[in-house]
Amino acid sequence: MFKKILIANRGEIALRIIRACKELGIKSVAVYSEADIDSLPVKLADEKVCIGPALTQDSYLNIPRILSAAEITGCEAIHPGYGFLAESSEFAEACESCNFKFIGPSPEIIRLMGDKVQARLKMKAAGVPVLPGSDGEVHSVKEAKGIAAEIGYPVIFKAAAGGGGKGMRIVKGEKDLETGFRMSQAEAKAAFGDPRVYLEKFLEQTRHIEVQVLGDKQGKIIHLGERECSIQRRHQKLIEECPSPLVNEEIRQKLGDWAVKGAKAIEYFNAGTMEFLADDKENFYFIEMNTRIQVEHAVTELATRTDIVKAQILIAAGENLCSALGGMDKSFISDELKEIHAIECRINAEDPQQDFMPTPGRINTLHLPGGAGVRVDSHIFPGYLIPPYYD
C-alpha cells in the first residue's frame, strides 16, 4: 500500500481524494497555486506545496512542477482527479518515467480513448453499437456530403481530440455543411491543437446514459450500473441520477455487457465511464469513454454502496477488484439499484440573471443541508473567495 499520495488537482475533487486517503491511512500532499493558498484542500492535506502562480499553465498544468513536488515530499503515487491533467497521456507517461504510480489507466489507454475517432472504431470492432457516421476522420467537404447523404440529416461534426462540447457543430441541411465542417475544424484546432473532426448522425431526442466501470490489473472488469446525465446546459451536465429512470433490468444488462465488453477490448483498468446516447426508440449508441473519475461518481457510490476513489487507489497499488471494493463482489448490482435512488445537483458560481455567466467572489453566508441520505461534496466554506481563474 502507498504511504503518501500527491493530489494533482484542486477544489472539491482534491478534498474528496484527501478524505479517501485519510480513511485508508495514507498521507496526502496537496499542490496549489498562489490563488488557492487559503483553500480547504490545502488546509486539510498532511503536506502542501505551492507550484506556481494562479494561471493553470503555470501551476495545475505544469507537469515538471507537479513531479518535483512529488519528488521532494517523497510521494509514491499521484492522483489526477478530473479535469486538468486527468486525461493527459503525457502526464501519465511522465509519472511512470519518474517512478510514480499514476492512479488511473495506462498512458496507452488514455491516448487511445482520448482520440474519439480511434475510440469509436475500437468499440465498433468490439461489438459495441456506435452512431451511424464516418469510419474515421472526415478529410473534406465532399467526403462529409457523401456520408451525410447516406446517414441522413441532421448530422453533427465532433472534434477527434474533443470533449466538453468544444468543436461540435450541428448541421441540419447540405447548404450548411461546409460552414459546419470549417467551424468545427477551427474550434477543434483552437481548443485542442488538433483540427481533426469526424461525423455522426445527430439524434434530436436523446437521453445521455453512462455506465461506471472498474477494472483491476489482473484482468477482471465489472460495471456498477448506469447514471442518467440528460439534464445539461451547453453540453455541460447539471443533474445526474443513479439508476436512470429510463433503464429497466433488461436494458441494464445490455448496457453493462457492452460497457464491460468495450473495456475488456482495450484491457482497461482503474475507474472509467462508458457514455451512451439513447434515441426515442431506446436504441443505445456509444459516444465516448472517460478514463478518469467523474464529477458524478457520488450517485453511483450512494446507490451501490461503494467507494470508487478508494478503489482507484487500491487498484493502482495492485489490489484485485474484490479487495478494492472492501471484499464485496459487485458483479451483480441490480438488487442494490432497486433499493436506492440518488440524484446529484451541480451547483456552480454563476449568475442566472446574466445567462449563467461565471461569478467569482466571496461566500459571505453558507448553510449546507445535512441528515440521512444527504451528501455534500464541496470545498467551499463561509468567507471562502472563489477565484476567477478556474472552471
XYZ file of N, CA and C in Angstrom, residues 113-116 158-167 188 191-192 194 196 198 288:
63
model
N -8.357 6.225 -26.008
C -9.740 6.639 -25.796
C -9.905 8.158 -25.845
N -8.802 8.877 -25.734
C -8.856 10.327 -25.902
C -9.012 10.729 -27.351
N -8.649 9.845 -28.253
C -8.854 10.067 -29.683
C -10.228 9.495 -30.030
N -11.221 10.372 -30.152
C -12.602 9.917 -30.306
C -12.797 9.085 -31.573
N -17.797 16.431 -34.797
C -17.198 16.399 -33.467
C -15.680 16.395 -33.594
N -15.023 17.011 -32.616
C -13.563 17.045 -32.608
C -13.015 15.680 -32.214
N -12.040 15.190 -32.956
C -11.427 13.892 -32.658
C -10.750 13.886 -31.301
N -10.174 15.029 -30.924
C -9.483 15.138 -29.635
C -10.354 15.830 -28.602
N -11.670 15.877 -28.853
C -12.547 16.784 -28.113
C -13.192 16.249 -26.869
N -14.038 17.099 -26.330
C -14.788 16.842 -25.117
C -15.379 18.146 -24.620
N -16.346 18.044 -23.711
C -16.923 19.242 -23.115
C -17.691 20.115 -24.086
N -18.125 19.542 -25.223
C -18.914 20.301 -26.181
C -18.098 21.154 -27.138
N -16.783 21.173 -26.991
C -15.948 22.004 -27.869
C -15.719 21.300 -29.208
N -15.784 22.073 -30.303
C -15.574 21.516 -31.625
C -16.786 20.812 -32.203
N -11.873 23.000 -33.025
C -11.085 21.866 -32.544
C -9.604 22.225 -32.471
N -9.132 24.702 -29.509
C -9.344 24.121 -28.183
C -8.355 23.019 -27.841
N -7.967 22.220 -28.853
C -7.169 21.022 -28.568
C -5.855 20.949 -29.345
N -5.658 20.290 -32.388
C -5.841 19.178 -33.309
C -7.107 19.446 -34.125
N -8.614 17.698 -36.440
C -9.361 16.547 -36.975
C -10.785 16.492 -36.423
N -14.770 14.271 -36.967
C -15.486 13.147 -37.559
C -16.973 13.494 -37.581
N -18.424 7.978 -26.184
C -17.047 8.197 -25.748
C -16.799 7.474 -24.429
